[in-house]
XYZ file of C-alpha atoms in Angstrom:
768
model
C -77.996 -205.506 -78.877
C -79.087 -205.839 -82.487
C -82.383 -207.473 -83.562
C -80.660 -210.736 -84.474
C -79.188 -211.081 -80.979
C -82.560 -210.260 -79.425
C -84.236 -212.897 -81.566
C -81.732 -215.547 -80.449
C -82.207 -214.528 -76.823
C -86.000 -214.722 -77.101
C -85.814 -218.114 -78.817
C -83.714 -219.385 -75.917
C -86.146 -217.887 -73.422
C -89.058 -219.549 -75.249
C -87.368 -222.944 -74.862
C -86.842 -222.151 -71.197
C -90.536 -221.277 -70.726
C -91.553 -224.591 -72.277
C -90.339 -226.372 -69.131
C -93.150 -225.738 -66.598
C -91.321 -227.338 -63.671
C -88.242 -225.219 -64.356
C -90.289 -222.011 -64.486
C -91.911 -222.863 -61.165
C -88.558 -223.721 -59.588
C -87.139 -220.426 -60.808
C -90.051 -218.614 -59.154
C -89.615 -220.552 -55.906
C -85.841 -220.154 -55.703
C -85.689 -216.472 -56.616
C -89.002 -214.618 -56.254
C -89.832 -216.378 -52.976
C -86.381 -215.701 -51.518
C -86.107 -212.391 -49.688
C -82.462 -211.951 -50.718
C -82.853 -212.709 -54.409
C -84.154 -210.609 -57.248
C -87.673 -211.285 -58.538
C -86.320 -213.122 -61.562
C -89.614 -214.688 -62.646
C -91.378 -211.309 -62.390
C -88.532 -209.686 -64.307
C -88.837 -212.235 -67.120
C -92.616 -211.783 -67.324
C -92.331 -207.993 -67.369
C -89.619 -208.040 -70.032
C -91.628 -210.408 -72.216
C -94.681 -208.183 -71.807
C -92.710 -205.104 -72.836
C -91.367 -206.842 -75.943
C -94.680 -208.410 -76.960
C -96.775 -205.230 -76.695
C -96.057 -201.524 -77.278
C -95.676 -199.386 -74.163
C -95.239 -200.945 -70.761
C -93.745 -200.495 -67.336
C -91.118 -197.817 -67.151
C -88.836 -199.910 -64.985
C -88.552 -203.262 -63.360
C -88.798 -201.625 -59.943
C -92.288 -200.378 -60.853
C -93.225 -203.890 -61.915
C -92.078 -205.245 -58.554
C -94.065 -202.534 -56.791
C -97.123 -203.401 -58.882
C -96.544 -207.045 -58.020
C -96.996 -206.223 -54.335
C -100.371 -204.647 -55.126
C -101.706 -207.884 -56.555
C -105.051 -208.003 -58.291
C -107.618 -208.755 -55.629
C -111.391 -208.539 -55.636
C -112.060 -204.966 -54.629
C -113.321 -201.717 -56.080
C -109.925 -200.028 -55.928
C -108.202 -202.823 -57.811
C -110.997 -202.998 -60.350
C -110.887 -199.282 -60.990
C -107.129 -199.259 -61.393
C -107.018 -202.204 -63.762
C -110.249 -201.808 -65.700
C -108.607 -200.739 -68.964
C -105.404 -202.790 -69.229
C -106.573 -204.785 -72.224
C -108.465 -201.910 -73.858
C -105.498 -199.520 -73.660
C -103.123 -202.158 -74.960
C -105.413 -202.919 -77.873
C -105.813 -199.227 -78.697
C -102.072 -198.580 -78.551
C -101.345 -201.545 -80.786
C -104.162 -201.286 -83.314
C -102.032 -199.800 -86.096
C -98.741 -201.564 -85.245
C -98.089 -204.897 -86.985
C -96.449 -207.790 -85.184
C -92.777 -208.488 -85.805
C -90.773 -211.623 -85.036
C -89.658 -210.311 -81.631
C -93.278 -209.610 -80.652
C -94.283 -213.112 -81.709
C -91.489 -214.851 -79.782
C -92.226 -212.878 -76.611
C -95.953 -213.575 -76.985
C -95.343 -217.299 -77.431
C -93.253 -217.333 -74.261
C -96.002 -215.659 -72.235
C -98.639 -217.983 -73.685
C -96.494 -220.983 -72.788
C -96.312 -219.933 -69.136
C -100.058 -219.230 -69.044
C -100.762 -222.635 -70.596
C -98.595 -224.444 -68.024
C -100.555 -222.807 -65.176
C -103.904 -223.488 -66.874
C -102.984 -227.136 -67.381
C -102.658 -227.543 -63.632
C -106.157 -226.163 -63.205
C -107.596 -228.356 -65.957
C -108.826 -231.164 -63.724
C -111.714 -228.909 -62.647
C -114.796 -228.276 -64.763
C -114.531 -225.715 -67.514
C -114.553 -222.222 -65.970
C -115.423 -223.775 -62.602
C -118.778 -224.503 -61.033
C -121.468 -221.853 -60.843
C -124.127 -223.721 -58.948
C -123.712 -221.659 -55.844
C -122.738 -218.447 -57.525
C -120.256 -217.687 -54.780
C -116.673 -216.728 -55.308
C -114.273 -219.596 -55.574
C -112.199 -218.032 -52.848
C -113.971 -220.438 -50.530
C -112.223 -223.236 -52.445
C -108.848 -222.224 -51.139
C -108.962 -225.056 -48.654
C -109.123 -227.462 -51.592
C -105.910 -226.248 -53.151
C -103.329 -228.957 -53.458
C -100.681 -227.404 -51.292
C -97.707 -227.137 -53.597
C -94.423 -228.194 -52.083
C -91.808 -225.495 -51.871
C -88.281 -226.371 -52.887
C -86.981 -222.966 -51.908
C -83.489 -222.735 -50.488
C -83.596 -221.082 -47.099
C -81.245 -218.138 -47.219
C -80.078 -216.462 -44.088
C -82.845 -214.308 -42.803
C -85.431 -216.297 -44.716
C -87.330 -219.374 -43.610
C -85.243 -222.094 -41.983
C -86.923 -225.130 -43.509
C -85.774 -226.477 -46.874
C -88.868 -228.506 -47.767
C -91.443 -226.051 -46.515
C -95.142 -226.878 -46.852
C -96.212 -223.298 -47.388
C -99.779 -222.095 -46.965
C -101.105 -219.144 -48.947
C -100.827 -216.948 -45.863
C -97.161 -217.886 -45.414
C -96.389 -217.246 -49.067
C -98.046 -213.830 -48.996
C -96.225 -212.994 -45.764
C -92.915 -213.807 -47.417
C -93.787 -211.665 -50.424
C -95.026 -208.891 -48.123
C -91.766 -208.915 -46.193
C -89.754 -208.772 -49.409
C -91.773 -205.800 -50.701
C -91.553 -204.038 -47.319
C -87.790 -204.474 -47.192
C -87.564 -202.955 -50.679
C -89.335 -199.849 -49.353
C -87.002 -199.733 -46.358
C -84.023 -199.962 -48.734
C -85.258 -196.956 -50.728
C -85.472 -194.800 -47.597
C -82.085 -196.094 -46.383
C -80.472 -195.165 -49.696
C -81.676 -191.562 -49.339
C -80.213 -191.016 -45.854
C -78.688 -193.947 -43.937
C -77.779 -191.739 -40.982
C -81.380 -190.821 -40.226
C -83.655 -193.174 -38.346
C -86.455 -192.821 -40.900
C -85.733 -196.187 -42.501
C -85.712 -197.897 -39.105
C -89.039 -196.237 -38.216
C -90.496 -197.345 -41.548
C -89.259 -200.901 -41.021
C -90.842 -200.915 -37.584
C -94.155 -199.664 -38.985
C -94.043 -202.303 -41.715
C -93.182 -204.946 -39.098
C -90.009 -206.165 -40.793
C -87.508 -205.051 -38.162
C -87.139 -203.884 -34.588
C -84.784 -201.244 -33.280
C -82.209 -203.777 -32.083
C -78.768 -204.559 -33.569
C -79.728 -208.139 -34.484
C -82.951 -207.121 -36.221
C -81.356 -204.203 -38.081
C -78.449 -206.413 -39.183
C -80.847 -209.025 -40.542
C -82.783 -206.361 -42.461
C -79.592 -204.916 -43.953
C -78.400 -208.387 -44.911
C -81.633 -209.402 -46.668
C -83.121 -206.154 -48.032
C -82.970 -206.041 -51.847
C -81.866 -202.882 -53.610
C -79.594 -201.400 -50.929
C -76.951 -198.934 -52.080
C -73.737 -200.904 -51.486
C -71.644 -197.761 -50.996
C -73.964 -196.373 -48.333
C -74.270 -199.765 -46.661
C -70.488 -199.960 -46.365
C -70.303 -196.428 -44.960
C -73.056 -197.173 -42.419
C -71.556 -200.451 -41.189
C -68.037 -198.999 -41.048
C -68.886 -196.093 -38.731
C -66.671 -195.631 -35.721
C -65.030 -195.335 -33.289
C -66.812 -197.915 -31.151
C -67.279 -195.675 -28.134
C -69.000 -193.040 -30.291
C -71.087 -195.441 -32.407
C -71.757 -198.497 -30.231
C -75.028 -199.334 -32.037
C -73.288 -199.461 -35.425
C -70.581 -201.676 -33.919
C -73.167 -204.129 -32.598
C -74.969 -204.131 -35.962
C -71.615 -204.871 -37.642
C -71.019 -207.813 -35.297
C -74.502 -209.191 -35.937
C -74.221 -208.581 -39.678
C -71.127 -210.759 -40.147
C -72.776 -213.680 -38.320
C -75.169 -214.142 -41.252
C -72.303 -215.365 -43.464
C -71.439 -219.047 -43.624
C -67.636 -219.304 -43.836
C -67.461 -222.888 -42.618
C -67.751 -224.374 -46.103
C -65.238 -222.015 -47.753
C -62.178 -224.107 -48.587
C -60.380 -221.060 -50.017
C -59.610 -217.929 -48.066
C -60.310 -215.746 -51.121
C -63.776 -217.276 -51.443
C -64.691 -216.360 -47.870
C -63.369 -212.833 -48.217
C -65.099 -212.445 -51.573
C -68.394 -213.613 -50.048
C -68.076 -211.040 -47.286
C -67.174 -208.123 -49.564
C -69.907 -208.890 -52.109
C -72.618 -207.508 -49.823
C -71.243 -203.969 -49.524
C -68.578 -201.697 -50.951
C -65.540 -201.523 -48.715
C -64.848 -197.882 -47.751
C -61.480 -196.412 -48.672
C -60.607 -195.122 -45.192
C -58.039 -197.329 -43.427
C -59.820 -197.192 -40.065
C -63.092 -198.331 -41.621
C -61.327 -201.185 -43.416
C -59.762 -202.102 -40.082
C -63.199 -202.376 -38.425
C -64.528 -204.649 -41.187
C -61.460 -206.876 -41.180
C -61.660 -207.124 -37.380
C -65.221 -208.529 -37.355
C -64.475 -210.717 -40.373
C -61.349 -212.253 -38.871
C -63.038 -213.134 -35.590
C -66.080 -214.698 -37.234
C -64.017 -216.571 -39.836
C -61.676 -217.971 -37.201
C -64.579 -219.093 -34.988
C -66.396 -220.822 -37.853
C -63.303 -222.628 -39.143
C -62.849 -224.392 -35.818
C -60.029 -226.751 -34.909
C -59.275 -227.700 -38.532
C -58.209 -224.145 -39.351
C -54.605 -223.492 -40.381
C -54.805 -220.243 -38.434
C -53.607 -220.226 -34.835
C -55.598 -217.135 -33.881
C -57.907 -214.450 -35.217
C -55.033 -211.982 -35.482
C -53.467 -214.096 -38.233
C -56.753 -213.966 -40.168
C -56.880 -210.204 -39.677
C -53.354 -209.635 -41.032
C -53.861 -211.908 -44.047
C -57.251 -210.305 -44.842
C -55.733 -206.822 -44.743
C -52.815 -208.003 -46.851
C -55.202 -209.521 -49.393
C -57.072 -206.222 -49.698
C -53.769 -204.465 -50.432
C -52.873 -207.146 -53.000
C -56.232 -206.727 -54.715
C -55.698 -202.968 -55.027
C -52.146 -203.436 -56.294
C -53.037 -206.007 -58.971
C -56.190 -204.331 -60.312
C -55.495 -200.606 -60.014
C -55.273 -199.304 -63.620
C -52.955 -196.488 -62.485
C -50.193 -198.906 -61.463
C -47.857 -200.069 -64.213
C -47.503 -203.815 -64.673
C -43.789 -203.904 -63.853
C -44.461 -202.260 -60.502
C -47.229 -204.642 -59.408
C -46.671 -206.959 -56.472
C -45.205 -210.319 -57.432
C -46.109 -213.699 -56.000
C -42.807 -213.894 -54.107
C -43.275 -210.438 -52.620
C -46.766 -211.360 -51.400
C -45.490 -214.553 -49.752
C -42.583 -212.684 -48.181
C -44.881 -209.970 -46.826
C -46.923 -212.587 -44.962
C -44.150 -214.534 -43.297
C -44.437 -215.105 -39.539
C -48.004 -213.772 -39.221
C -49.482 -217.056 -37.902
C -48.499 -216.776 -34.253
C -44.858 -216.406 -35.256
C -45.034 -219.222 -37.816
C -45.606 -219.142 -41.561
C -48.836 -220.028 -43.273
C -48.592 -222.887 -45.834
C -46.899 -221.569 -48.971
C -49.362 -223.498 -51.163
C -52.199 -221.618 -49.528
C -50.578 -218.234 -50.187
C -49.789 -219.243 -53.787
C -53.405 -220.197 -54.352
C -54.609 -216.987 -52.703
C -52.380 -214.877 -54.966
C -53.690 -216.682 -58.064
C -57.301 -216.283 -56.990
C -56.954 -212.523 -56.525
C -54.997 -212.065 -59.747
C -57.562 -213.975 -61.818
C -60.641 -212.382 -60.243
C -60.808 -209.029 -58.537
C -62.461 -208.629 -55.159
C -65.440 -206.360 -55.811
C -68.856 -205.508 -54.524
C -71.687 -207.578 -55.991
C -73.875 -205.509 -58.294
C -77.448 -206.423 -59.113
C -78.375 -207.479 -62.637
C -81.018 -204.739 -62.639
C -78.304 -202.079 -62.340
C -76.895 -203.083 -65.708
C -80.325 -203.197 -67.333
C -81.241 -199.675 -66.227
C -77.722 -198.175 -66.557
C -76.045 -199.860 -69.496
C -72.424 -199.005 -70.127
C -69.949 -200.670 -72.440
C -67.352 -200.593 -69.656
C -69.713 -202.618 -67.456
C -69.596 -205.718 -69.688
C -67.039 -207.510 -67.531
C -68.851 -206.540 -64.349
C -72.140 -207.755 -65.835
C -70.661 -211.175 -66.597
C -69.282 -211.291 -63.077
C -72.602 -210.304 -61.508
C -74.491 -212.864 -63.580
C -72.031 -215.565 -62.624
C -72.201 -214.548 -58.968
C -75.975 -214.755 -59.030
C -75.875 -218.266 -60.449
C -73.159 -219.421 -58.067
C -74.757 -217.868 -55.026
C -78.332 -218.988 -55.562
C -78.675 -221.760 -58.095
C -75.870 -223.826 -56.637
C -77.656 -223.841 -53.302
C -81.176 -223.980 -54.680
C -83.202 -227.129 -55.081
C -84.783 -227.923 -58.434
C -87.482 -230.442 -59.169
C -86.357 -233.790 -60.553
C -88.205 -235.287 -63.514
C -90.219 -237.788 -61.444
C -91.435 -235.114 -59.070
C -92.220 -232.839 -62.033
C -94.460 -235.524 -63.564
C -96.208 -236.161 -60.244
C -97.003 -232.478 -59.664
C -97.815 -231.696 -63.302
C -101.534 -231.314 -62.602
C -101.334 -229.768 -59.127
C -102.351 -226.145 -58.797
C -101.733 -224.446 -55.464
C -100.773 -221.190 -53.841
C -97.584 -220.847 -55.865
C -99.431 -221.078 -59.168
C -101.864 -218.433 -57.960
C -99.071 -216.040 -57.115
C -97.255 -216.834 -60.379
C -100.456 -215.984 -62.248
C -100.891 -212.728 -60.323
C -97.371 -211.763 -61.389
C -97.879 -212.557 -65.065
C -101.539 -211.606 -65.575
C -100.969 -207.886 -66.206
C -98.172 -208.154 -68.786
C -99.848 -211.208 -70.314
C -103.268 -209.556 -70.676
C -101.667 -206.439 -72.111
C -99.650 -208.455 -74.631
C -102.297 -210.986 -75.627
C -104.971 -208.332 -76.159
C -102.662 -206.174 -78.281
C -101.598 -209.199 -80.352
C -105.248 -210.113 -80.843
C -105.956 -206.811 -82.605
C -102.578 -206.444 -84.348
C -102.023 -209.726 -86.110
C -103.410 -210.721 -89.485
C -102.120 -214.243 -89.087
C -105.000 -216.619 -88.349
C -102.794 -218.824 -86.176
C -101.641 -215.916 -84.011
C -105.219 -214.734 -83.492
C -106.283 -218.238 -82.419
C -103.287 -218.480 -80.073
C -104.215 -215.130 -78.481
C -107.831 -216.228 -78.106
C -106.663 -219.461 -76.481
C -104.544 -217.450 -74.043
C -107.508 -215.279 -73.056
C -109.623 -218.393 -72.542
C -106.949 -219.934 -70.314
C -106.612 -216.723 -68.305
C -110.366 -216.814 -67.687
C -110.110 -220.421 -66.543
C -107.209 -219.708 -64.171
C -108.941 -216.606 -62.769
C -112.038 -218.662 -62.036
C -110.094 -221.467 -60.405
C -108.367 -219.080 -58.008
C -111.368 -216.810 -57.412
C -109.818 -213.747 -59.092
C -113.075 -212.305 -60.335
C -111.619 -208.909 -61.223
C -109.098 -210.520 -63.597
C -111.904 -212.590 -65.098
C -113.980 -209.442 -65.637
C -111.009 -207.699 -67.251
C -110.687 -210.528 -69.777
C -114.442 -210.590 -70.269
C -114.629 -206.823 -70.833
C -112.041 -207.012 -73.593
C -113.823 -209.885 -75.348
C -117.207 -208.132 -75.158
C -115.787 -204.844 -76.467
C -114.302 -206.620 -79.465
C -117.633 -208.373 -80.003
C -119.607 -205.153 -79.680
C -117.463 -203.446 -82.305
C -117.953 -206.363 -84.684
C -121.742 -206.229 -84.229
C -121.807 -202.471 -84.807
C -119.806 -202.970 -87.976
C -122.298 -205.564 -89.182
C -125.194 -203.152 -88.574
C -123.390 -200.417 -90.526
C -122.797 -202.924 -93.334
C -126.509 -203.650 -93.429
C -127.355 -199.958 -93.749
C -124.831 -199.798 -96.601
C -126.735 -202.567 -98.351
C -124.029 -205.196 -97.846
C -125.407 -208.556 -96.738
C -122.237 -210.328 -95.537
C -118.508 -210.023 -95.019
C -116.250 -209.146 -92.130
C -116.226 -205.459 -91.126
C -112.670 -204.317 -90.453
C -112.402 -201.772 -87.651
C -109.881 -198.984 -88.130
C -110.502 -196.921 -85.014
C -111.714 -198.875 -81.976
C -111.273 -195.858 -79.678
C -113.773 -193.646 -81.508
C -116.091 -192.940 -78.576
C -118.591 -190.987 -80.627
C -119.404 -193.720 -83.110
C -118.006 -196.753 -81.266
C -116.484 -197.876 -84.543
C -115.156 -196.169 -87.633
C -115.501 -198.715 -90.373
C -113.884 -198.296 -93.766
C -113.153 -201.805 -95.052
C -115.141 -204.968 -95.516
C -113.574 -208.366 -96.211
C -116.042 -210.304 -98.391
C -113.819 -213.308 -99.031
C -112.625 -214.727 -95.732
C -114.811 -217.607 -94.560
C -116.483 -217.611 -91.164
C -114.374 -219.987 -88.982
C -117.256 -222.248 -87.979
C -114.920 -224.866 -86.470
C -113.719 -222.303 -83.917
C -117.226 -221.054 -83.168
C -118.485 -224.579 -82.578
C -115.488 -225.642 -80.460
C -116.241 -226.206 -76.781
C -112.824 -224.820 -75.886
C -110.298 -223.064 -78.109
C -107.600 -224.892 -76.129
C -108.861 -228.147 -77.662
C -108.380 -226.839 -81.225
C -105.200 -227.867 -83.025
C -104.563 -225.301 -85.809
C -102.559 -227.955 -87.658
C -105.616 -230.223 -87.917
C -108.525 -227.768 -87.856
C -109.203 -225.130 -90.482
C -108.761 -221.727 -88.815
C -108.986 -219.781 -92.065
C -110.827 -216.507 -91.449
C -109.957 -216.211 -87.750
C -108.191 -212.872 -88.221
C -110.989 -211.324 -90.275
C -113.682 -212.577 -87.887
C -111.766 -212.059 -84.632
C -114.579 -209.867 -83.290
C -117.105 -212.630 -83.907
C -114.864 -215.175 -82.149
C -114.377 -212.798 -79.210
C -118.143 -212.297 -78.967
C -118.757 -216.044 -79.029
C -116.211 -216.701 -76.287
C -117.330 -213.746 -74.178
C -120.989 -214.810 -74.212
C -120.036 -218.425 -73.447
C -118.113 -217.261 -70.391
C -121.028 -215.060 -69.298
C -123.425 -217.978 -69.742
C -121.239 -220.260 -67.626
C -120.073 -217.736 -65.036
C -122.973 -215.297 -64.907
C -122.801 -214.863 -61.094
C -119.222 -213.604 -61.445
C -119.999 -210.794 -63.898
C -119.326 -207.526 -62.081
C -117.204 -204.778 -63.658
C -117.945 -206.188 -67.142
C -121.657 -205.312 -66.876
C -121.407 -202.076 -68.918
C -119.790 -203.950 -71.810
C -122.368 -206.741 -71.520
C -125.215 -204.210 -71.733
C -123.616 -202.658 -74.825
C -123.490 -206.110 -76.427
C -127.175 -206.667 -75.586
C -128.036 -203.337 -77.206
C -125.814 -203.934 -80.239
C -127.406 -207.350 -80.842
C -130.810 -205.680 -80.649
C -129.682 -203.077 -83.209
C -128.521 -205.919 -85.448
C -131.868 -207.714 -85.077
C -129.901 -210.697 -83.820
C -131.838 -211.476 -80.638
C -134.347 -214.324 -80.252
C -137.959 -213.167 -80.828
C -138.839 -213.222 -77.135
C -136.143 -210.681 -76.389
C -136.246 -208.446 -79.451
C -139.808 -207.259 -78.737
C -139.424 -206.371 -75.060
C -140.437 -202.773 -75.766
C -143.639 -203.721 -77.620
C -146.295 -202.597 -75.129
C -149.762 -204.076 -75.562
C -153.252 -203.130 -74.449
C -155.562 -205.273 -72.308
C -156.550 -207.314 -75.363
C -152.955 -208.110 -76.275
C -152.772 -205.750 -79.220
C -149.350 -204.145 -79.678
C -149.492 -200.404 -79.127
C -147.724 -198.009 -81.512
C -144.369 -196.624 -80.487
C -144.368 -193.439 -78.430
C -143.065 -190.178 -79.899
C -139.868 -190.510 -77.861
C -139.331 -194.086 -79.070
C -139.868 -193.073 -82.710
C -137.474 -190.123 -82.437
C -134.884 -192.267 -80.664
C -135.105 -194.898 -83.396
C -134.764 -192.218 -86.061
C -131.604 -190.888 -84.410
C -130.192 -194.400 -84.363
C -131.051 -194.943 -88.044
C -129.432 -191.615 -88.982
C -126.359 -192.593 -86.990
C -125.868 -195.825 -88.941
C -126.701 -194.152 -92.274
C -123.895 -191.659 -91.695
C -121.551 -194.482 -90.737
C -122.487 -196.266 -93.948
C -121.860 -193.095 -95.981
C -125.430 -192.849 -97.192
C -126.018 -189.385 -95.721
C -123.937 -186.402 -94.734
C -121.155 -184.469 -96.509
C -118.426 -186.990 -95.701
C -118.028 -190.233 -97.572
C -115.524 -191.669 -95.133
C -118.104 -194.149 -93.975
C -118.382 -195.859 -97.386
C -117.245 -199.460 -97.109
C -114.449 -200.527 -99.411
C -113.830 -204.120 -100.311
C -110.979 -205.550 -98.336
C -107.394 -205.800 -99.478
C -107.314 -208.915 -97.333
C -109.655 -210.851 -99.645
C -108.430 -214.323 -100.471
C -110.519 -215.288 -103.506
C -109.302 -214.172 -106.888
C -111.395 -211.758 -108.849
C -113.915 -211.007 -106.099
C -112.251 -207.872 -104.832
C -113.676 -205.769 -107.681
C -117.240 -207.010 -107.433
C -119.922 -204.554 -106.377
C -122.491 -205.916 -103.918
C -125.937 -206.392 -105.357
C -128.472 -203.809 -104.079
C -130.720 -205.188 -101.383
C -134.424 -204.203 -101.011
C -134.673 -201.811 -98.070
C -137.369 -200.620 -95.701
C -138.166 -197.081 -94.568
C -135.306 -197.114 -92.096
C -132.758 -197.576 -94.880
C -131.905 -201.216 -94.158
C -132.953 -204.518 -95.643
C -136.395 -205.806 -94.730
C -134.937 -209.243 -94.041
C -132.043 -209.678 -91.663
C -128.636 -210.014 -93.287
C -126.381 -213.062 -93.384
C -124.200 -211.459 -90.720
C -127.240 -210.953 -88.486
C -128.194 -214.601 -88.965
C -124.727 -215.641 -87.820
C -124.998 -213.384 -84.765
C -128.460 -214.773 -84.011
C -127.113 -218.333 -84.189
C -124.453 -217.455 -81.611
C -127.042 -215.785 -79.356
C -129.248 -218.869 -79.533
C -126.345 -221.290 -79.069
C -125.234 -219.621 -75.822
C -128.894 -219.436 -74.715
C -128.643 -215.697 -74.213
C -132.180 -215.464 -72.837
C -131.095 -217.417 -69.738
C -128.946 -214.544 -68.525
C -130.705 -211.635 -70.217
C -134.061 -212.527 -68.703
C -133.685 -212.612 -64.924
C -136.453 -215.091 -64.179
C -137.904 -216.213 -60.825
C -135.721 -219.336 -60.828
C -132.590 -217.327 -60.021
C -131.476 -216.639 -56.474
C -132.538 -213.283 -55.069
C -128.957 -212.193 -54.417
C -127.980 -212.917 -58.022
C -131.014 -211.028 -59.350
C -130.118 -208.048 -57.141
C -126.540 -208.123 -58.391
C -127.718 -208.247 -62.011
C -130.276 -205.465 -61.518
C -127.582 -203.296 -60.007
C -125.392 -203.934 -63.055
C -128.221 -203.010 -65.420
C -129.255 -199.888 -63.509
C -125.729 -198.620 -62.800
C -125.233 -198.171 -66.544
C -127.558 -195.167 -66.360
C -124.899 -193.162 -64.515
C -122.178 -193.794 -67.108
C -122.954 -190.927 -69.454
C -120.883 -190.734 -72.666
C -118.780 -187.591 -73.207
C -120.817 -186.763 -76.345
C -124.482 -187.351 -77.218
C -124.845 -190.910 -78.449
C -127.974 -192.415 -80.028
C -126.609 -195.895 -79.331
C -126.262 -195.068 -75.636
C -129.836 -193.756 -75.581
C -131.202 -196.940 -77.119
C -129.050 -199.338 -75.144
C -129.822 -197.766 -71.776
C -133.530 -197.815 -72.548
C -133.174 -201.504 -73.411
C -131.306 -202.124 -70.127
C -134.149 -200.473 -68.219
C -136.641 -202.680 -70.046
C -134.659 -205.784 -69.076
C -134.529 -204.632 -65.456
C -138.262 -203.881 -65.411
C -139.055 -207.277 -66.876
C -136.943 -208.923 -64.152
C -138.963 -207.081 -61.500
C -142.316 -208.024 -63.034
C -141.254 -211.645 -63.533
C -140.533 -211.986 -59.804
C -143.730 -210.514 -58.381
C -143.451 -212.600 -55.225
C -140.060 -210.988 -54.553
C -140.999 -207.494 -55.702
C -140.863 -206.060 -52.173
C -137.258 -207.174 -51.892
C -136.194 -206.101 -55.393
C -138.013 -202.754 -55.691
C -135.653 -200.877 -53.314
C -132.896 -201.438 -55.895
C -135.018 -199.527 -58.430
C -136.030 -196.883 -55.910
C -132.453 -195.902 -55.086
C -131.619 -195.534 -58.773
C -134.789 -193.586 -59.613
C -134.133 -191.184 -56.731
C -130.599 -190.641 -58.051
C -131.922 -189.930 -61.560
C -134.591 -187.552 -60.191
C -131.958 -185.585 -58.275
C -129.821 -185.217 -61.399
C -132.818 -184.074 -63.440
C -133.766 -181.485 -60.794
C -130.234 -180.054 -60.963
C -130.465 -179.792 -64.754
C -133.668 -177.755 -64.439
């Protein structure tokens, strides 16, 4: 499709996403049904791929990732610790286009609808206990399921589903997908049955195998037809019994047209071409159809159904075989004449045969193909089949599904339960990837604010459902963006520039953390966004968001520290980034006085001792590092700051900053305007309350924080880094202060230090 068609499609999808009840119903009717495709997951994955560069290689991988949902554990945290960072790095030099924006807006709309249902709780949840909110699961408002119960699925229409039941349904669906993959490789082996038994989704009985084959998504229809059609009966009795059980899962009682019943049956598999195999399928179909029709049937016996079914198959081949010329195709009269006297010696109603002929002529009997087949294997000749498959999906599922009426939608608007949690787990990866990349790509203030709002809402949802690893992923991204902004401000100061927004060109430069080349002196600091309690409460149409794009790093820092302040007990995998922010703020001289002088050792009289030789050399290395970044030393002038092309005031772009009086370290004696802004943020979030681990905190929380501070020692950078040296020393000072401040609990806290010191000593002994 061309870009215009994609834009129209995304606009339609955006309107669809703006109906929260409809999105939830789509998830319930499709993703929670074992037989149906994961339509909600497919939409989220597609939107994520459009909104951000890169992505999942296929929808099947997304479904597989969906089964490995983000849970609180070291494996999950390790696997997902760089989603946002990688997305931001991949997108840094790629501007947003209209398709990216539409896809992003759709994702943000879904996130907002889930967050709104969590909004009746306090912002970011309660932290009084410091425990995970997983213990709040009993307080979830159990969301009512309106899922249609397909054969082989649950038997209750209005099912009050617990979280365990929902996860069991999703587990079964994922397990059946794995069974289908093994079946498709070799149906004749018993490997797929053994796997299904191990995964506890089937037993080695005809009824259980038939149910699995009827409900498993992704089965190869050709191989399913070949497996079910095996014979003769005396040689393959198990296959015969599976075939008998398989046909019982179809509901033919409501089919008022014979073609509809036959079409329903043949949609599940591809009918083999061998006459004997067709005979076996028509035999089980005719018996089951006749039994379900009951006394009101026009058929006198099952044999009449068998003959008409076989005749209909022949008619279908005759009318739709491209190798047969039109003048030689079977006529309506010939079809009626061929089926005379088949109903126990009598004729079937001529009106019925006329209608049957018309049905087959207008729509070919064919195997139902999944929508995903057309997405992964596009072919111009498949256009008609795609329309048929899409229509079949709607007729099969939506017609029988139950959707929320407007009154029920209003009543449940603010209810968040197990379904919302699972919907968030499905969307959080593509959403985080897309929102983070949009945050660094866009130079539109409104888009940056929208992305920041989405990250804030993801943090709120993660807290509500106790998904601490997702929360830490969001937090890590915000802190990294903030750290880079702070480092840019420090480099500006060494360059003699008092204010302005440093523009980062290379956020993945591990050696220097940032590679600054531009400064925007004109964009105003968006104070209204910094002062806002929640970005979600800011209306860009009423509040001035000018400068949000230029100062995105400052906004990310502000939000990240606010989340840390509110949810400090939940900070886990984001500790390394938090320590880097602490160190960067110290480098910028933007910490409150009580924190900035932690390393000022004093004698017994309170006089501050001079810095040690190591401390002086370390500080010199740090000063040299920032001088080089600022272009004041070294052969390269790449570090020189250039005034931004993004400036908004006329005539200011050519001004040269006034020289600022500097001290021996090459920076201004007084802190810069940027440092003052950073200091205001640090004071506003009361940074000392979570940097200084005082005796008022619970022992378990202090232990957790000490572990986070001390674990940073092991994370050595690939290249020597003066910032790492300084920041780790500062982390050790913070940890030591926490130990000394809790002297009454020293015996309990010191073992945390001892383990780390022993580890460091062992590494040093190996170096010697």
